[in-house]
Coordinates of C-alpha atoms and ligand atoms in Angstrom, one line a residue:
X1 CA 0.0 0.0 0.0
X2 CA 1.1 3.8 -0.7
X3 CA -0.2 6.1 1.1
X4 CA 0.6 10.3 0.6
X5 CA 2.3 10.1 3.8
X6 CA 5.5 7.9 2.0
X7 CA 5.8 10.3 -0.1
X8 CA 5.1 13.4 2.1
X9 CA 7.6 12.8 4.5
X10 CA 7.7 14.1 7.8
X11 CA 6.0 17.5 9.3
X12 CA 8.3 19.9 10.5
X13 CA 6.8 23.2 11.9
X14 CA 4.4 23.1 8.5
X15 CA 6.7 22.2 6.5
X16 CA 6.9 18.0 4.6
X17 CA 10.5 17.3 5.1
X18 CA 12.4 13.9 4.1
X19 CA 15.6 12.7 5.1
X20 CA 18.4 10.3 4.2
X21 CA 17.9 7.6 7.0
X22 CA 14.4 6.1 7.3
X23 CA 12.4 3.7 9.7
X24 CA 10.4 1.5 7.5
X25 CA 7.0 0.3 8.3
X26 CA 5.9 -3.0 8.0
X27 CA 2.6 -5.0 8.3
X28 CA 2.6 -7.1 11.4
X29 CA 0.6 -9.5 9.5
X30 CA 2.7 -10.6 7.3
X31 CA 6.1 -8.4 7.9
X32 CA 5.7 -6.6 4.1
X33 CA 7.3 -2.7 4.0
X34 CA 4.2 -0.8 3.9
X35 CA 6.2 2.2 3.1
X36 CA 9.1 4.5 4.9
X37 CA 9.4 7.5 6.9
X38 CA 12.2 9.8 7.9
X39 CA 14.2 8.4 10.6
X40 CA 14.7 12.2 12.3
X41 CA 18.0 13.3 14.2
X42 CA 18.3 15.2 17.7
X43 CA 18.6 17.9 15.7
X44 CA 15.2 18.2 13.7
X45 CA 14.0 17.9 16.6
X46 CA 16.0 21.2 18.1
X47 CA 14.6 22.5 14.8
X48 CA 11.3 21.1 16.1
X49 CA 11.6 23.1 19.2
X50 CA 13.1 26.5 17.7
X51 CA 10.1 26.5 15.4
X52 CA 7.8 26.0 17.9
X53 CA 8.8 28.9 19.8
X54 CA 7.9 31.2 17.7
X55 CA 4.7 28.9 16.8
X56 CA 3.4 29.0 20.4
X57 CA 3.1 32.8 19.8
X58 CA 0.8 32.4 16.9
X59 CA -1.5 29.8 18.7
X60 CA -1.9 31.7 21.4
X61 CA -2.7 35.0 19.0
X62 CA -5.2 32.7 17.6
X63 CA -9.0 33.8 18.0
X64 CA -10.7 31.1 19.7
X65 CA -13.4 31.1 16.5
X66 CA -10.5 30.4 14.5
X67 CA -8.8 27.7 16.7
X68 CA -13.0 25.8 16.2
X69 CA -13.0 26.3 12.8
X70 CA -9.9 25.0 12.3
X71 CA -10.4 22.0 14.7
X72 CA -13.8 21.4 12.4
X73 CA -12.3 21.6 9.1
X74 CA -9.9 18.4 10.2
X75 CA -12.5 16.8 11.4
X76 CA -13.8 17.0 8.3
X77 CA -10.9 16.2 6.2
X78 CA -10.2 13.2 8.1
X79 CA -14.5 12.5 7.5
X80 CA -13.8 12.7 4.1
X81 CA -10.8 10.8 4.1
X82 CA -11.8 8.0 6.3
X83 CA -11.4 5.0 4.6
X84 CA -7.8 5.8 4.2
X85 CA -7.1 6.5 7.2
X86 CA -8.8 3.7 8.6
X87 CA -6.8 1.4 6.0
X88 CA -3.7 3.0 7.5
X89 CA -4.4 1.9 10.8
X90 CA -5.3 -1.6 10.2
X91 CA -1.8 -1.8 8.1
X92 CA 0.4 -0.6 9.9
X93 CA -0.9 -2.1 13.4
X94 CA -2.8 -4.4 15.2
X95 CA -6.7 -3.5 14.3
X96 CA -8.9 -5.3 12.1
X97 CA -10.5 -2.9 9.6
X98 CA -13.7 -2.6 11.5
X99 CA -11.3 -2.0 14.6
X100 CA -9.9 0.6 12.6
X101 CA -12.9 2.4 10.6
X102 CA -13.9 3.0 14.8
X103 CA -11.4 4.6 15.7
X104 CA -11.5 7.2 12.7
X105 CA -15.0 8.1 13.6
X106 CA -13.8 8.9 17.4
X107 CA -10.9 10.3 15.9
X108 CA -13.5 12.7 14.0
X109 CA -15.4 12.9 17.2
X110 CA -12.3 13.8 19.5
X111 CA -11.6 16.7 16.8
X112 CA -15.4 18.0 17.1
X113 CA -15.3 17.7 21.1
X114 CA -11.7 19.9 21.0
X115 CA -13.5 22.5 19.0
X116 CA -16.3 23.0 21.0
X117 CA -14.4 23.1 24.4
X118 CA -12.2 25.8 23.2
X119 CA -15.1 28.4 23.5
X120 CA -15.3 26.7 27.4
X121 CA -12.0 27.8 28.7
X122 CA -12.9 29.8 31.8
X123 CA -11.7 31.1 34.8
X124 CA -13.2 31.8 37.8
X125 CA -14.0 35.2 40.0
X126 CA -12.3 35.5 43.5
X127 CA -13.5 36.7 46.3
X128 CA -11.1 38.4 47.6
X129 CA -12.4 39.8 50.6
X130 CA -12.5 36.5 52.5
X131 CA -9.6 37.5 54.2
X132 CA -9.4 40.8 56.4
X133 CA -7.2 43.6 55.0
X134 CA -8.3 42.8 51.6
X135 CA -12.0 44.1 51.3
X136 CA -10.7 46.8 48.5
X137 CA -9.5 43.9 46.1
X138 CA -12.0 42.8 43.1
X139 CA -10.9 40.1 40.3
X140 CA -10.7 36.6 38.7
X141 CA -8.2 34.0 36.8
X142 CA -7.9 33.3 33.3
X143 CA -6.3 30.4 31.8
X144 CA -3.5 31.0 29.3
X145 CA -1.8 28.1 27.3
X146 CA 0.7 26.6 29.1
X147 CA 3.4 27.1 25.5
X148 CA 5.1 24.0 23.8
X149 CA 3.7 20.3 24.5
X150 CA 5.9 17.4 23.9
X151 CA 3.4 14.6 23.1
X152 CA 4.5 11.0 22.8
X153 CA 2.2 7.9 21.5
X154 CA 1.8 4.4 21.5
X155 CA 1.0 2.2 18.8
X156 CA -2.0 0.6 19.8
X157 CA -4.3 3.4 19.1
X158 CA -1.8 5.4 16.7
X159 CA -4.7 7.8 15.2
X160 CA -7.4 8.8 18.3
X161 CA -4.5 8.8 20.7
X162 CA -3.0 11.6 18.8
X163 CA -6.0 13.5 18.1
X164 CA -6.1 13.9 22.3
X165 CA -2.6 15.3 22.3
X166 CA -3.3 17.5 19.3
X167 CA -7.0 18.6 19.7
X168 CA -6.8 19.5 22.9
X169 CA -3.3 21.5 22.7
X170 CA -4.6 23.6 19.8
X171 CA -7.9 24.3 20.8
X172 CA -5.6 25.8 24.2
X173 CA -3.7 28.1 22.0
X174 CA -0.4 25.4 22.2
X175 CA 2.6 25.0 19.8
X176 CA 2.4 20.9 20.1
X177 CA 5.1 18.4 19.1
X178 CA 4.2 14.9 18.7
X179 CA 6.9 12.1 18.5
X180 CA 4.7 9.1 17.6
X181 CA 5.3 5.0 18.1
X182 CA 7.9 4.4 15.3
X183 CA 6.3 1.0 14.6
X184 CA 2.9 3.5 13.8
X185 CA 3.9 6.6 12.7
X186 CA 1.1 6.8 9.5
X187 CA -1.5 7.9 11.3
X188 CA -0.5 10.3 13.1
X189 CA 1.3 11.9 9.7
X190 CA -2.4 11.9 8.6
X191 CA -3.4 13.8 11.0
X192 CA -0.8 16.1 10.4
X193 CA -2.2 16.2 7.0
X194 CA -5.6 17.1 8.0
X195 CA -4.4 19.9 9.7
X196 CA -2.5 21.2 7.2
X197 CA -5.7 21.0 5.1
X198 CA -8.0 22.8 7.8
X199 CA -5.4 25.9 7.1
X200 CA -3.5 25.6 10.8
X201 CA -0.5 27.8 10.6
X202 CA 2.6 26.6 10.1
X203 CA 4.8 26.3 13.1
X204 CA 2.0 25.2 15.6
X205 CA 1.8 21.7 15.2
X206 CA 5.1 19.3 14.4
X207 CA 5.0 15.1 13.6
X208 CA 8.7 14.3 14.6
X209 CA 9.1 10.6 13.3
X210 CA 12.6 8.8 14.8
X211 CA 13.5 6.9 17.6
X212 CA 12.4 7.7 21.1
X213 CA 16.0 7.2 22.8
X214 CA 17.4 9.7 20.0
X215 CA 14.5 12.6 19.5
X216 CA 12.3 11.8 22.6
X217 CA 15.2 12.3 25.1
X218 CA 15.4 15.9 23.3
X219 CA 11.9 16.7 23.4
X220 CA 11.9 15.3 27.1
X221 CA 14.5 17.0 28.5
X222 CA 14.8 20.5 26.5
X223 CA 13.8 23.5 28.7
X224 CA 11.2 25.2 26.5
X225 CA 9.4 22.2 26.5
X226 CA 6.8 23.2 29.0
X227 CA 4.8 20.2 29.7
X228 CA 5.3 16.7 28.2
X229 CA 1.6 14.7 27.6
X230 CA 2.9 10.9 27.2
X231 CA 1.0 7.7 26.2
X232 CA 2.8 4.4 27.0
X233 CA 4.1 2.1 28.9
X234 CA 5.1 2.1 33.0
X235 CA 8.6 1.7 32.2
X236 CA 8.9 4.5 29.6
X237 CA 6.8 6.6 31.4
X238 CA 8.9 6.2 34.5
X239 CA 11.7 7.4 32.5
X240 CA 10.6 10.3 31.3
X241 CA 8.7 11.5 34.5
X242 CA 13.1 11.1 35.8
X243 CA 14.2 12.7 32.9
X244 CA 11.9 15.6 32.6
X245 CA 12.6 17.9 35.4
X246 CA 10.6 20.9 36.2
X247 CA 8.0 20.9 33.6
X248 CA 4.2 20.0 33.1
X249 CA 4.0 15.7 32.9
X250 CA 1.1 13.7 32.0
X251 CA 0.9 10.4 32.1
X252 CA -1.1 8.2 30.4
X253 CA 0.6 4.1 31.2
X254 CA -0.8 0.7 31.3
X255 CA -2.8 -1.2 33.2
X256 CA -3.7 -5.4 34.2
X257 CA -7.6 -4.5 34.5
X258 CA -10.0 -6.4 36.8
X259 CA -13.9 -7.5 35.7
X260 CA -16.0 -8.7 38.7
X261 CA -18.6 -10.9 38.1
X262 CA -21.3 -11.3 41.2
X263 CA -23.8 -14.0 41.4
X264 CA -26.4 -11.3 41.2
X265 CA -24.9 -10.8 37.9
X266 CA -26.6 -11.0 34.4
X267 CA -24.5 -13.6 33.1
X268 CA -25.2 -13.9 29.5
X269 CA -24.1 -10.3 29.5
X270 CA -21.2 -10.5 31.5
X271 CA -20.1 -13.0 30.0
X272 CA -20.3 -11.4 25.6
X273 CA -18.8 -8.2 27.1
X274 CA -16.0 -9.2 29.3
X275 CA -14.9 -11.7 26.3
X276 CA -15.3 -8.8 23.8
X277 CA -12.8 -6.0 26.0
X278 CA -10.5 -8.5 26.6
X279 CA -9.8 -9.3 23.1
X280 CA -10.2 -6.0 21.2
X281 CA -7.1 -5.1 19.4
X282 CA -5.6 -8.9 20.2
X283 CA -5.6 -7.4 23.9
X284 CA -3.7 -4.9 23.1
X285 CA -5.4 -2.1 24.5
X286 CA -4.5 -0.1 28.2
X287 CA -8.4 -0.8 29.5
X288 CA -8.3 -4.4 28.4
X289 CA -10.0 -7.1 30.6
X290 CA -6.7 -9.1 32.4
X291 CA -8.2 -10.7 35.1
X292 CA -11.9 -11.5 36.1
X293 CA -13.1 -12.1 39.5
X294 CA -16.1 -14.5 39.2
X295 CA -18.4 -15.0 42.6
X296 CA -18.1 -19.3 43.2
X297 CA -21.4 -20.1 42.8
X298 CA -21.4 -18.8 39.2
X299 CA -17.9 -19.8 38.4
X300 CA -18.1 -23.0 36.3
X301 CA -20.9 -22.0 34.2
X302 CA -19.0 -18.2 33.4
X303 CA -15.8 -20.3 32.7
X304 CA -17.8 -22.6 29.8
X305 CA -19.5 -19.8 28.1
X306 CA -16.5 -17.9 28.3
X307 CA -14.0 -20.3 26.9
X308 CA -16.9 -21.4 24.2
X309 CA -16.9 -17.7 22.9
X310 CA -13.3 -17.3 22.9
X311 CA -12.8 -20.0 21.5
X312 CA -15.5 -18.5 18.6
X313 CA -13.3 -15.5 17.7
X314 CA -11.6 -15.7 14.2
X315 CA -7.8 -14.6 13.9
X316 CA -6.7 -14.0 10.8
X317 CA -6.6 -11.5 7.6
X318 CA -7.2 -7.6 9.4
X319 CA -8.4 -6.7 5.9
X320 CA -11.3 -9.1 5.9
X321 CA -14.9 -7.6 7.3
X322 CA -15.2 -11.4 8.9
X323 CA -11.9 -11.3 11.0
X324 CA -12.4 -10.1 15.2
X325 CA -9.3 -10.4 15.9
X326 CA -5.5 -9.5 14.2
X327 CA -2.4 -10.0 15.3
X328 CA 0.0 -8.6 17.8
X329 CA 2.3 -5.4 16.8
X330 CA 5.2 -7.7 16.0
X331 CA 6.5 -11.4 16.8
X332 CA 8.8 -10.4 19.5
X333 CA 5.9 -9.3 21.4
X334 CA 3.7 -12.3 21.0
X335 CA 6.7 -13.9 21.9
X336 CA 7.4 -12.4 24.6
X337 CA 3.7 -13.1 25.8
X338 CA 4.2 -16.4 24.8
X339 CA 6.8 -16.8 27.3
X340 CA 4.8 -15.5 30.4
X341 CA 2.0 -18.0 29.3
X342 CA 4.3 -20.9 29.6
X343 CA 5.9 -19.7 32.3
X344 CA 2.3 -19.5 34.0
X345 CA 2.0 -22.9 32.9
X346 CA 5.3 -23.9 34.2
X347 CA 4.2 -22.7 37.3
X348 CA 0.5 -24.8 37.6
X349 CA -1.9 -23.1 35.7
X350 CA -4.4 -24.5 33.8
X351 CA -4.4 -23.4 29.9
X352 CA -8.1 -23.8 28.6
X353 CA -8.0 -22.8 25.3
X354 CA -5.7 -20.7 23.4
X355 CA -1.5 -20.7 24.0
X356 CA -0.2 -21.1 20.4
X357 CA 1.6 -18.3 18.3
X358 CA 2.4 -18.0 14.6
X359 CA 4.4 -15.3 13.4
X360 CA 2.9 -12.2 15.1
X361 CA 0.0 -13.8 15.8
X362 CA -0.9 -15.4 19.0
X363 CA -4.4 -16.8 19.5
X364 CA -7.3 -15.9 22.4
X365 CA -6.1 -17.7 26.1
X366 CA -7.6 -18.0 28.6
X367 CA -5.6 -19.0 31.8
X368 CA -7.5 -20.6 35.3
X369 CA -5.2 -21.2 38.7
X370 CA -2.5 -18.8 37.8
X371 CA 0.2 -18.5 40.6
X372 CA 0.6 -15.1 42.5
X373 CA 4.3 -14.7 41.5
X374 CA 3.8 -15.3 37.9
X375 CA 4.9 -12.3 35.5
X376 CA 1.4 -12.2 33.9
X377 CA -0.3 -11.9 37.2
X378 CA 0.9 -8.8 38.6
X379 CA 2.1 -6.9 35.2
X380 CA 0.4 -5.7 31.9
X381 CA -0.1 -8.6 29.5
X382 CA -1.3 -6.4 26.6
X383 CA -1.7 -9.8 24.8
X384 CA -4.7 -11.7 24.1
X385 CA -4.8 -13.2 27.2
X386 CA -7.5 -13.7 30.3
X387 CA -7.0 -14.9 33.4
X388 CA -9.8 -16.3 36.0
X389 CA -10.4 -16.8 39.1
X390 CA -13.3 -17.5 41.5
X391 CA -13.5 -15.3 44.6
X392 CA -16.1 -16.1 47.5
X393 CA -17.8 -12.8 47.2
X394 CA -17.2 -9.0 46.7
X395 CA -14.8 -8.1 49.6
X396 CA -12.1 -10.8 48.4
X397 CA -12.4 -9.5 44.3
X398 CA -12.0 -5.9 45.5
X399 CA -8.8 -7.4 47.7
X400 CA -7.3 -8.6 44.7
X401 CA -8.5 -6.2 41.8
X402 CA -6.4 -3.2 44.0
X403 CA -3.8 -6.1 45.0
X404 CA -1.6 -4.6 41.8
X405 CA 0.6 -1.7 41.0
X406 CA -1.6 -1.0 38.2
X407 CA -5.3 1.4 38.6
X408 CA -6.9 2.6 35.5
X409 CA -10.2 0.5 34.7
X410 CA -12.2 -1.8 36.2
X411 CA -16.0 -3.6 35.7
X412 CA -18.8 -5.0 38.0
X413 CA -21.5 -6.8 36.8
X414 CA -24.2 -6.7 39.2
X415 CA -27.7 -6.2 39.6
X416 CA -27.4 -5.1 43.3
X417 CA -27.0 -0.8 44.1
X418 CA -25.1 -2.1 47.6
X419 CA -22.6 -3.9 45.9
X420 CA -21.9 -1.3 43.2
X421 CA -20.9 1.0 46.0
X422 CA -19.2 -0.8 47.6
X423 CA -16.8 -1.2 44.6
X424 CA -17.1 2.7 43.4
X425 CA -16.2 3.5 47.1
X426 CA -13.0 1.0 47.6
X427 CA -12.4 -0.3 44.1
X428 CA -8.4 1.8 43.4
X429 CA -9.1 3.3 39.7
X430 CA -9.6 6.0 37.4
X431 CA -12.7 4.8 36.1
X432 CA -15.5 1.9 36.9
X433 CA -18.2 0.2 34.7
X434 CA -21.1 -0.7 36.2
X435 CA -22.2 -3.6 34.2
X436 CA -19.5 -3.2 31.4
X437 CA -16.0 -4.5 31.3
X438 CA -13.4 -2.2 32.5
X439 CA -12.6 -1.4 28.7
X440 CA -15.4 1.2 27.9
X441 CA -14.5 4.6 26.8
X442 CA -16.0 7.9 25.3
X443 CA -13.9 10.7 24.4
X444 CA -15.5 13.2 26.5
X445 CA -15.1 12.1 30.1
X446 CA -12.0 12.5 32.1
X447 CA -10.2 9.6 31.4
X448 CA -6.6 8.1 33.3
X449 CA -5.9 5.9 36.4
X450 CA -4.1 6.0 39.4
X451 CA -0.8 3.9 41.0
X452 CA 1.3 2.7 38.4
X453 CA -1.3 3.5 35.5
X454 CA -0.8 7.0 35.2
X455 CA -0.4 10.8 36.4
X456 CA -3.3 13.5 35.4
X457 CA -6.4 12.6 33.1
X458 CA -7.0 13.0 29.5
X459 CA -10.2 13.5 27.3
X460 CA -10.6 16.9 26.3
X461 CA -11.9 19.0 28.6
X462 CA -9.6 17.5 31.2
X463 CA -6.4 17.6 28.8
X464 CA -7.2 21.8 28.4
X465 CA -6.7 21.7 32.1
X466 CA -3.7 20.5 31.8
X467 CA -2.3 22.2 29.0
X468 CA -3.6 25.4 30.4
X469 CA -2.2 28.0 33.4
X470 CA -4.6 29.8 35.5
X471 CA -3.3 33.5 35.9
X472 CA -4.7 35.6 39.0
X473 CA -5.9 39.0 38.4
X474 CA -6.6 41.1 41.2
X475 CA -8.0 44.7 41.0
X476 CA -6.8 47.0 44.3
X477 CA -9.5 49.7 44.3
X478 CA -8.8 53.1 45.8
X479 CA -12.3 54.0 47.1
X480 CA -14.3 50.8 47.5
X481 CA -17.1 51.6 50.0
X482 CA -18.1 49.2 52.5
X483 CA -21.5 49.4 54.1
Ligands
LIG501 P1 6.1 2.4 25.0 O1 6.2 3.0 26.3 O2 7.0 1.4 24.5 O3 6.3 3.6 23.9 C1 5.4 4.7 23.9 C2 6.1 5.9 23.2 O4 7.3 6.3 23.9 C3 6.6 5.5 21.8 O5 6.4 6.6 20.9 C4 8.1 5.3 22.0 O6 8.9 5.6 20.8 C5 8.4 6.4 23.0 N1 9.6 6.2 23.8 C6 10.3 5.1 24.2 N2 11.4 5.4 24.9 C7 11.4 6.7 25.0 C8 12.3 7.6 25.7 N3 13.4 7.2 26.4 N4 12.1 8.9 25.6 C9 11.0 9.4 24.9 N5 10.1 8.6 24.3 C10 10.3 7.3 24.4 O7 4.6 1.9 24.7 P2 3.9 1.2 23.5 O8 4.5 -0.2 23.5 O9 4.0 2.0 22.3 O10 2.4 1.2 24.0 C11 1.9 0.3 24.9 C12 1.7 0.9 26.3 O11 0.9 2.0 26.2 C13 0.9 -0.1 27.1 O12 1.5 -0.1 28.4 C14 -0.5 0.5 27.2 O13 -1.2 0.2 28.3 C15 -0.1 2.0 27.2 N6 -1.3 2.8 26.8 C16 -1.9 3.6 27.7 C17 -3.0 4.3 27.3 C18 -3.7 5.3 28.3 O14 -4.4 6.2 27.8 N7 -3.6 5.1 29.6 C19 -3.5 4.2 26.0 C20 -2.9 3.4 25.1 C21 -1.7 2.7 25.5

């Protein structure tokens, strides 16, 4: 497949740029080049970062009526574009096309949502005279953009993940630099491309495409860099958080999510939905169902239905509308989920259906009796892999849903308003479906975890606060009359 990106290059400060050295992309599914993209050195990205400088000035000029039209018009562009860029999703990662064609349309919808926020950036008045001596004082905040964002991405959603970084940061009045996954760096390109198209001017928004030990460590670390919005992994997200220093950090990491399933429960339901977000995107997804808690009574007849429909879902070709399930972003990480499945196994558990790879590709598991100590029951699998377990009743499944370093989603299925309390009140997360599997998202709600899954929240309104300072403005009056 060519797609205008290949040939486009890279989007420096407005600007398509190519370069000598190149990252080539390839199709997980079969490991074909899909095309190349520039393979950018530290100092593009200094370029980056000079550029941006000046652009932050001319976002934060920009009216806010402009900032929504603009926001609209890429909506729009990427509406009319859709089916390629929901073709460049499924190629160049995990999703099957249907995966894929959803995520345009939130994509769209993230866009539309950015736009209308912007006229909803408000501050506050303050009342001043709560405190003695200061009865002559009138006045309010405002919230300014906060300058340059450094945004960095994941591969697993490589198109709506982006939009958050870059809706939100323009409709604030930001300069925004995105370094994207290298494995996915299409989509985001694209989205470049629509914004180029909606008439964004140039030096505002920048696509950086290169490694992130070599450009991410400059983005990370360089001064005027004001706040850095990252999407990823624990481990990289530790890093950066270290490497920072005194700047603006969001934190968007992974998660091993927890499903409860009470007796009370309706369990045809549970059941289709807790098999559908554990396998969405071949599990590779940071709200993906890990590990369900199922009350005993209900335990064996849960376990049946759910292996039967796992068992049900058909791998294969991510271009066929038939196919639920593709395969993993590359071999070495189905292999490297491979290895904590046997070493599960190794360890006692039971492997009910699933546990074979091919290439990328490694088919639906589902795991029973896993040991505590076992890699895949205390960190992120982000594989297509389940684990359950039966649990006596609620108190013991809330016990172990928080007994991880890991707090973003979680589910309940229940029919009972007691024992959904009980889990909103003690359950450790960012967010909890009631009668939904923990993956269940819409881009307008505040959206993030706590513990080891993250720092701050996204979806838009939440990410303006973020990328947004609140400045004081206090009025001393020379003859304010008190009565
Ligand atoms: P990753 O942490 O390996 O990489 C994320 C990004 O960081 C990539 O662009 C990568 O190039 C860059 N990077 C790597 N090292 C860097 C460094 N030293 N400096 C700067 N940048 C660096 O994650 P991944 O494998 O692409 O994505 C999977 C992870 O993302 C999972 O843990 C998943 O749960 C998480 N995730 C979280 C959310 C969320 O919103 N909470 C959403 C999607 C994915």
């Amino acid at each position: 497949m060519t797609t205008q990106t290949a040939v486009q290059g890279m989007y420096l400060a407005g600007e398509w740029m190519t370069r000598e050295a190149k990252i080539d992309v390839y199709d997980p599914h079969d490991q074909s080049m899909i095309c190349s993209v520039p393979s950018a050195s530290a100092e593009d990205m200094l370029l980056a970062i000079k550029e941006a400088k000046l652009g932050m000035k001319i976002a934060a000029e920009l009216p806010v009526y402009k900032r929504m039209e603009i926001l609209h018009r890429a909506a729009g562009y990427v509406g009319e574009h859709r089916d390629r860029f929901a073709r460049t999703i499924a190629k160049e990662g995990s999703k099957t096309i249907t995966e894929a064609r959803g995520e345009v349309e939130r994509c769209i919808e993230t866009l539309r949502i950015s736009a209308e926020e912007a006229r909803r950036i408000n501050g506050e008045t303050i009342p001043f005279d709560q405190r003695p001596g200061s009865e002559d004082r009138l006045g309010y905040y405002f919230r300014f953009p906060v300058g340059i964002i450094g945004a960095i991405t994941p591969f697993n959603d490589p198109l709506n993940l982006v939009a958050h970084k870059m809706g939100p940061a323009i409709a604030a009045g930001n300069a925004i630099i995105v370094k994207p996954a290298s494995v996915t760096p299409l989509s985001a390109l694209l989205l470049a491309e629509a914004f180029d198209h909606a008439g964004l001017p140039p030096k505002i928004l920048s696509v950086i495409t290169g490694s992130g030990s070599k450009v991410g460590d400059v983005l990370v670390t360089h001064p005027d860099v004001r706040m850095i919005s990252f999407t990823g992994g624990l481990e990289t997200g530790e890093k950066i958080t270290h490497q920072a220093g005194l700047k603006k950090i969001s934190m968007e990491l992974g998660s091993n999510s927890p499903v409860i399933v009470l007796k009370d429960a309706d369990l045809a339901h549970a059941v289709s939905a807790t098999v559908s977000g554990s396998f969405s995107a071949a599990g590779q997804n940071c709200i993906g169902v890990q590990r369900v808690y199922i009350q005993e009574s209900i335990y064996d007849t849960f376990e049946r239905l759910f292996v039967e429909q796992t068992a049900a879902i058909s791998v294969g070709d991510k271009m066929l509308e038939t196919t639920n399930m593709g395969p993993m972003i590359n071999e070495n990480e189905a292999r490297r989920v491979e290895s904590w499945v046997e070493e599960a196994v190794g360890k006692g558990a039971n492997l009910l259906t699933g546990g074979m790879r091919d290439g990328a590709y490694y088919a639906p598991t589902v795991l029973t009796h896993v040991a505590k100590d076992c890699t895949i029951a205390q960190q992120e699998i982000f594989g297509p892999v389940v684990l359950l377990y039966p649990v006596r009743d609620l108190d013991e499944a809330i016990d172990l849903s928080n007994s991880v370093n890991y707090g973003l989603h979680a589910g309940i299925f229940t029919e009972n308003l007691e024992n959904a309390f009980e889990a909103i009140t003690r359950l450790q997360v960012g967010g909890l479906m009631i009668n939904d599997s923990s993956d269940y998202r819409i881009d307008g709600m505040p959206f993030g975890g706590v513990k080891g899954s993250g720092i701050g929240r996204e979806g838009v309104k939440s990410s303006i606060l973020e990328m947004t300072e609140p400045r004081v403005v206090s009025f001393k009056l020379k003859h304010r009359k008190h009565e």
